[in-house]
Amino acid sequence: MNETSPLSDLLSLRGRTALVTGGSGGIGAAVVELLLEAGATVLNADLPGHEGPPGAARYVPCDLGDAQAVAAFCDELPQVDCLVHCAGITRDGVVWKMRDEDWDVVLRVNLDAAFRLVRAVVPRMRKAGQGRIVLISSINGERGKFGQANYTASKAGLIGFARTVAREVGRFGVRVNVVAPGLILTPMTESLPEPVMARALEETALGEAGRPRDVARAVLYLCSDLSSHVTGQVLRVDGGQLTA
Ligand code: NAD
């Protein structure tokens, strides 16, 4: 790829393998679909029994909240060129009522799994001299959110983690970035109480909630050669919800 490559080549992921976690969810399924459209071979790692919409992605069941399952999964991984960690969960509650298990499971799925997967894919990316890692955080990881101490800690953790790994692997042609969505209409948000939804919409400069495909486009940008000089960044896809 050089400076005069046509746009379609810069966006193409032909010949590349992408691993998407949580690829059966609202945002994950849109990411899977777009990466397939860009020509990648896609593996979708989601919970057992959560195969997601039918498509050309290979579904690989894995409970990312189970350290042993993650270790076994990592041992079996093929060469991965793009890793997108999209799986994420919430277990909300104010901090003084938060149970250990709600803290632990959110950190395990959202943050610990990212660490273990990145650790597993980086050696082969380094050897290949190229790789792209995209971690899905949240604007709430940057600003905090009432009732989400566990979730926001995990999402803020992803940002520090990504910036460090970006520094460690950049010289080997591996780029690491974060996408921080604002309110996106998915199964995760459809049960939000009406006042919470209304407040989020009010905060948004564009006046509307995002769609999974808005996030998927940012992921494709960061996985493609269009973003060849971009690493260690947090790209918000939030319609201007958080502008500071
Ligand atoms: P979703 O609930 O629709 O999808 C999450 C996916 O993760 C599901 O397919 C689920 O099965 C999978 N998953 C959950 N636990 C897992 C586990 N233990 N092992 C493997 N897979 C597991 O949620 P979404 O709205 O599509 O969110 C996707 C990502 O975007 C999450 O990381 C979320 O925190 C983040 N995010 C979402 C929003 C939003 O408004 N929807 C905003 C900011 C950030």
CSV table of C-alpha atoms and ligand atoms in Angstrom, one decimal:
chain,number,residue,atom,x,y,z
A,1,MET,CA,0.0,0.0,0.0
A,2,ASN,CA,1.4,3.4,-0.9
A,3,GLU,CA,0.3,7.0,-1.0
A,4,THR,CA,-1.3,6.7,-4.4
A,5,SER,CA,-3.4,3.5,-3.6
A,6,PRO,CA,-7.0,3.9,-4.7
A,7,LEU,CA,-9.5,4.5,-2.0
A,8,SER,CA,-11.1,1.0,-2.5
A,9,ASP,CA,-7.7,-0.6,-1.8
A,10,LEU,CA,-7.1,1.5,1.3
A,11,LEU,CA,-10.5,0.3,2.6
A,12,SER,CA,-10.2,-3.3,1.6
A,13,LEU,CA,-9.5,-6.1,4.1
A,14,ARG,CA,-9.2,-8.8,1.5
A,15,GLY,CA,-6.8,-11.5,2.6
A,16,ARG,CA,-7.1,-10.5,6.3
A,17,THR,CA,-8.6,-12.3,9.2
A,18,ALA,CA,-10.6,-10.4,11.8
A,19,LEU,CA,-11.6,-11.7,15.2
A,20,VAL,CA,-14.7,-9.8,16.5
A,21,THR,CA,-15.8,-10.6,20.1
A,22,GLY,CA,-19.5,-10.0,20.8
A,23,GLY,CA,-20.2,-10.3,17.1
A,24,SER,CA,-23.7,-11.4,17.7
A,25,GLY,CA,-24.7,-8.3,19.6
A,26,GLY,CA,-26.1,-5.0,18.2
A,27,ILE,CA,-22.8,-3.2,17.5
A,28,GLY,CA,-20.8,-6.5,17.0
A,29,ALA,CA,-23.1,-7.8,14.3
A,30,ALA,CA,-22.8,-4.5,12.4
A,31,VAL,CA,-19.0,-4.7,12.7
A,32,VAL,CA,-19.0,-8.3,11.5
A,33,GLU,CA,-21.2,-7.4,8.5
A,34,LEU,CA,-19.0,-4.4,7.5
A,35,LEU,CA,-15.7,-6.2,7.8
A,36,LEU,CA,-17.1,-9.1,5.7
A,37,GLU,CA,-18.2,-6.5,3.2
A,38,ALA,CA,-14.6,-5.1,3.2
A,39,GLY,CA,-13.4,-8.6,2.2
A,40,ALA,CA,-12.1,-9.9,5.6
A,41,THR,CA,-12.5,-13.5,6.8
A,42,VAL,CA,-14.3,-12.9,10.1
A,43,LEU,CA,-14.5,-15.0,13.3
A,44,ASN,CA,-17.2,-14.1,15.7
A,45,ALA,CA,-16.5,-15.1,19.4
A,46,ASP,CA,-19.6,-14.8,21.4
A,47,LEU,CA,-21.3,-16.7,24.2
A,48,PRO,CA,-22.2,-20.3,23.7
A,49,GLY,CA,-25.8,-20.3,22.2
A,50,HIS,CA,-25.4,-16.7,20.9
A,51,GLU,CA,-24.6,-17.5,17.3
A,52,GLY,CA,-26.1,-14.2,16.0
A,53,PRO,CA,-27.5,-13.4,12.6
A,54,PRO,CA,-26.7,-15.9,9.9
A,55,GLY,CA,-23.9,-14.7,7.7
A,56,ALA,CA,-20.5,-15.6,6.4
A,57,ALA,CA,-18.7,-15.2,9.7
A,58,ARG,CA,-17.4,-18.2,11.5
A,59,TYR,CA,-19.0,-18.4,14.9
A,60,VAL,CA,-16.6,-19.6,17.7
A,61,PRO,CA,-18.4,-20.0,21.0
A,62,CYS,CA,-16.5,-18.6,24.0
A,63,ASP,CA,-17.6,-17.3,27.4
A,64,LEU,CA,-15.2,-14.4,27.8
A,65,GLY,CA,-16.1,-14.1,31.5
A,66,ASP,CA,-14.5,-17.5,32.1
A,67,ALA,CA,-10.8,-17.2,32.3
A,68,GLN,CA,-10.2,-20.9,31.6
A,69,ALA,CA,-12.4,-20.8,28.5
A,70,VAL,CA,-10.5,-17.6,27.3
A,71,ALA,CA,-7.2,-19.4,27.8
A,72,ALA,CA,-8.3,-22.4,25.8
A,73,PHE,CA,-9.7,-20.1,23.1
A,74,CYS,CA,-6.5,-18.1,22.9
A,75,ASP,CA,-4.5,-21.4,22.5
A,76,GLU,CA,-6.5,-22.3,19.5
A,77,LEU,CA,-6.5,-18.9,17.7
A,78,PRO,CA,-5.3,-18.8,14.1
A,79,GLN,CA,-3.3,-15.8,12.8
A,80,VAL,CA,-5.5,-12.8,13.4
A,81,ASP,CA,-4.8,-9.5,11.5
A,82,CYS,CA,-7.5,-7.4,13.1
A,83,LEU,CA,-8.9,-7.9,16.6
A,84,VAL,CA,-12.1,-6.0,17.6
A,85,HIS,CA,-13.1,-6.5,21.2
A,86,CYS,CA,-16.7,-5.5,21.2
A,87,ALA,CA,-18.2,-7.9,23.8
A,88,GLY,CA,-19.3,-6.0,26.8
A,89,ILE,CA,-21.8,-6.2,29.6
A,90,THR,CA,-23.3,-4.0,32.4
A,91,ARG,CA,-24.4,-4.9,35.9
A,92,ASP,CA,-25.5,-1.5,37.2
A,93,GLY,CA,-25.8,-0.3,40.8
A,94,VAL,CA,-24.5,2.5,43.0
A,95,VAL,CA,-21.1,1.7,44.3
A,96,TRP,CA,-22.2,1.3,47.9
A,97,LYS,CA,-24.6,-1.5,46.9
A,98,MET,CA,-22.5,-3.1,44.2
A,99,ARG,CA,-21.8,-6.8,44.8
A,100,ASP,CA,-18.4,-8.3,44.3
A,101,GLU,CA,-19.8,-10.6,41.6
A,102,ASP,CA,-21.2,-7.6,39.6
A,103,TRP,CA,-17.8,-5.9,39.7
A,104,ASP,CA,-15.9,-9.0,38.9
A,105,VAL,CA,-17.9,-10.2,35.9
A,106,VAL,CA,-18.0,-6.8,34.2
A,107,LEU,CA,-14.2,-6.4,34.6
A,108,ARG,CA,-13.6,-10.0,33.4
A,109,VAL,CA,-15.7,-9.6,30.2
A,110,ASN,CA,-15.0,-6.0,29.3
A,111,LEU,CA,-11.3,-5.6,30.3
A,112,ASP,CA,-9.6,-8.8,31.4
A,113,ALA,CA,-10.7,-10.6,28.1
A,114,ALA,CA,-9.2,-7.7,26.1
A,115,PHE,CA,-5.9,-8.2,27.9
A,116,ARG,CA,-5.8,-11.9,27.3
A,117,LEU,CA,-6.8,-11.7,23.7
A,118,VAL,CA,-4.4,-8.9,22.9
A,119,ARG,CA,-1.6,-10.8,24.6
A,120,ALA,CA,-2.5,-13.8,22.5
A,121,VAL,CA,-2.6,-12.1,19.1
A,122,VAL,CA,0.3,-9.6,19.4
A,123,PRO,CA,3.2,-12.1,19.0
A,124,ARG,CA,2.0,-13.2,15.5
A,125,MET,CA,1.1,-9.6,14.6
A,126,ARG,CA,4.6,-8.5,15.5
A,127,LYS,CA,6.1,-11.3,13.5
A,128,ALA,CA,3.9,-10.4,10.5
A,129,GLY,CA,4.9,-6.7,10.8
A,130,GLN,CA,1.3,-5.6,10.8
A,131,GLY,CA,-1.9,-5.8,12.9
A,132,ARG,CA,-4.8,-3.7,14.0
A,133,ILE,CA,-6.5,-3.8,17.4
A,134,VAL,CA,-9.7,-1.9,18.1
A,135,LEU,CA,-11.2,-2.0,21.6
A,136,ILE,CA,-14.8,-0.8,22.1
A,137,SER,CA,-15.0,1.5,25.1
A,138,SER,CA,-17.6,4.1,25.9
A,139,ILE,CA,-17.9,7.8,26.4
A,140,ASN,CA,-18.9,6.8,29.9
A,141,GLY,CA,-15.5,5.4,30.5
A,142,GLU,CA,-14.2,8.9,30.0
A,143,ARG,CA,-16.7,11.0,31.9
A,144,GLY,CA,-18.2,8.5,34.5
A,145,LYS,CA,-21.8,7.5,34.8
A,146,PHE,CA,-24.1,7.3,37.8
A,147,GLY,CA,-24.6,3.6,38.7
A,148,GLN,CA,-21.9,2.2,36.5
A,149,ALA,CA,-18.7,2.2,38.6
A,150,ASN,CA,-17.8,-1.3,37.4
A,151,TYR,CA,-18.6,-0.6,33.7
A,152,THR,CA,-16.9,2.8,33.6
A,153,ALA,CA,-13.8,1.4,35.3
A,154,SER,CA,-13.6,-1.3,32.7
A,155,LYS,CA,-14.1,1.1,29.8
A,156,ALA,CA,-11.6,3.6,31.2
A,157,GLY,CA,-9.2,0.7,31.7
A,158,LEU,CA,-9.4,-0.2,28.0
A,159,ILE,CA,-8.2,3.3,27.1
A,160,GLY,CA,-5.1,3.2,29.3
A,161,PHE,CA,-4.4,-0.3,28.2
A,162,ALA,CA,-4.8,0.5,24.5
A,163,ARG,CA,-2.5,3.6,24.8
A,164,THR,CA,0.2,1.5,26.5
A,165,VAL,CA,0.0,-1.4,24.0
A,166,ALA,CA,0.1,1.1,21.1
A,167,ARG,CA,3.4,2.3,22.4
A,168,GLU,CA,4.7,-1.2,22.9
A,169,VAL,CA,3.8,-2.6,19.5
A,170,GLY,CA,3.9,0.5,17.2
A,171,ARG,CA,7.4,-0.2,16.0
A,172,PHE,CA,6.3,-3.6,14.7
A,173,GLY,CA,3.6,-2.1,12.5
A,174,VAL,CA,0.7,-2.9,14.9
A,175,ARG,CA,-1.8,-0.2,15.6
A,176,VAL,CA,-4.1,-0.1,18.6
A,177,ASN,CA,-7.1,2.2,18.9
A,178,VAL,CA,-10.2,2.6,20.9
A,179,VAL,CA,-13.7,3.5,19.7
A,180,ALA,CA,-15.9,5.2,22.3
A,181,PRO,CA,-19.6,5.1,21.4
A,182,GLY,CA,-22.2,7.3,22.9
A,183,LEU,CA,-25.8,6.3,22.9
A,184,ILE,CA,-26.3,3.6,20.2
A,185,LEU,CA,-29.6,1.8,19.7
A,186,THR,CA,-29.0,-1.8,20.5
A,187,PRO,CA,-30.3,-4.6,22.8
A,188,MET,CA,-28.0,-3.2,25.5
A,189,THR,CA,-29.8,0.2,25.5
A,190,GLU,CA,-33.3,-0.6,24.4
A,191,SER,CA,-34.4,-1.3,28.1
A,192,LEU,CA,-33.1,2.1,29.3
A,193,PRO,CA,-35.7,4.1,31.1
A,194,GLU,CA,-37.3,6.8,29.0
A,195,PRO,CA,-35.9,9.8,31.1
A,196,VAL,CA,-32.3,8.4,30.7
A,197,MET,CA,-32.8,8.0,26.9
A,198,ALA,CA,-34.3,11.5,26.7
A,199,ARG,CA,-31.4,13.0,28.6
A,200,ALA,CA,-28.8,11.3,26.4
A,201,LEU,CA,-30.6,12.5,23.3
A,202,GLU,CA,-30.6,16.1,24.7
A,203,GLU,CA,-26.8,15.9,25.2
A,204,THR,CA,-26.2,14.9,21.6
A,205,ALA,CA,-25.2,17.6,19.3
A,206,LEU,CA,-26.8,15.8,16.3
A,207,GLY,CA,-30.0,15.3,18.2
A,208,GLU,CA,-30.3,11.6,17.6
A,209,ALA,CA,-29.0,8.3,18.9
A,210,GLY,CA,-26.4,6.4,16.9
A,211,ARG,CA,-26.9,3.2,15.0
A,212,PRO,CA,-24.7,0.1,15.2
A,213,ARG,CA,-23.5,0.8,11.7
A,214,ASP,CA,-22.1,4.2,12.7
A,215,VAL,CA,-19.8,2.5,15.1
A,216,ALA,CA,-18.9,-0.2,12.6
A,217,ARG,CA,-17.8,2.4,10.1
A,218,ALA,CA,-15.3,3.8,12.6
A,219,VAL,CA,-14.1,0.3,13.3
A,220,LEU,CA,-13.6,-0.4,9.6
A,221,TYR,CA,-11.6,2.9,9.3
A,222,LEU,CA,-9.3,1.9,12.2
A,223,CYS,CA,-8.9,-1.7,10.8
A,224,SER,CA,-8.1,-0.4,7.3
A,225,ASP,CA,-5.2,1.3,5.7
A,226,LEU,CA,-7.2,4.6,5.6
A,227,SER,CA,-6.0,5.0,9.2
A,228,SER,CA,-2.4,4.0,8.5
A,229,HIS,CA,-0.9,6.7,10.8
A,230,VAL,CA,-3.4,6.5,13.6
A,231,THR,CA,-2.6,4.7,16.8
A,232,GLY,CA,-3.2,5.1,20.5
A,233,GLN,CA,-6.3,7.2,19.8
A,234,VAL,CA,-9.8,7.3,21.2
A,235,LEU,CA,-12.4,7.9,18.4
A,236,ARG,CA,-15.7,8.9,19.8
A,237,VAL,CA,-18.8,7.9,17.9
A,238,ASP,CA,-21.4,9.8,19.9
A,239,GLY,CA,-23.1,12.4,17.7
A,240,GLY,CA,-21.3,15.0,19.8
A,241,GLN,CA,-22.7,13.8,23.1
A,242,LEU,CA,-19.3,14.4,24.8
A,243,THR,CA,-17.5,17.3,23.3
A,244,ALA,CA,-15.0,18.2,26.0
B,1,NAD,P1,-25.2,-6.1,23.0
B,1,NAD,O1,-25.6,-6.5,24.4
B,1,NAD,O2,-26.1,-5.9,21.9
B,1,NAD,O3,-24.0,-7.0,22.5
B,1,NAD,C1,-23.0,-7.5,23.4
B,1,NAD,C2,-22.5,-8.8,22.9
B,1,NAD,O4,-21.5,-9.3,23.8
B,1,NAD,C3,-23.6,-9.8,22.8
B,1,NAD,O5,-23.6,-10.5,21.6
B,1,NAD,C4,-23.3,-10.8,24.0
B,1,NAD,O6,-23.8,-12.1,23.8
B,1,NAD,C5,-21.8,-10.7,24.0
B,1,NAD,N1,-21.3,-11.1,25.3
B,1,NAD,C6,-21.7,-10.7,26.5
B,1,NAD,N2,-21.1,-11.4,27.4
B,1,NAD,C7,-20.2,-12.2,26.8
B,1,NAD,C8,-19.3,-13.2,27.3
B,1,NAD,N3,-19.1,-13.5,28.6
B,1,NAD,N4,-18.5,-13.8,26.3
B,1,NAD,C9,-18.7,-13.6,25.0
B,1,NAD,N5,-19.5,-12.7,24.5
B,1,NAD,C10,-20.3,-12.0,25.4
B,1,NAD,O7,-24.4,-4.7,23.3
B,1,NAD,P2,-24.0,-3.5,22.3
B,1,NAD,O8,-24.8,-2.3,22.6
B,1,NAD,O9,-23.9,-4.0,20.9
B,1,NAD,O10,-22.5,-3.2,22.8
B,1,NAD,C11,-21.3,-3.6,22.2
B,1,NAD,C12,-20.2,-2.9,22.9
B,1,NAD,O11,-20.3,-1.5,22.7
B,1,NAD,C13,-20.1,-3.2,24.4
B,1,NAD,O12,-18.7,-3.3,24.7
B,1,NAD,C14,-20.7,-1.9,25.0
B,1,NAD,O13,-20.1,-1.7,26.3
B,1,NAD,C15,-20.2,-0.9,24.0
B,1,NAD,N6,-21.0,0.3,24.0
B,1,NAD,C16,-22.4,0.3,23.7
B,1,NAD,C17,-23.1,1.5,23.7
B,1,NAD,C18,-24.5,1.5,23.3
B,1,NAD,O14,-25.2,2.6,23.5
B,1,NAD,N7,-25.1,0.4,22.9
B,1,NAD,C19,-22.5,2.7,24.1
B,1,NAD,C20,-21.2,2.7,24.5
B,1,NAD,C21,-20.4,1.5,24.4
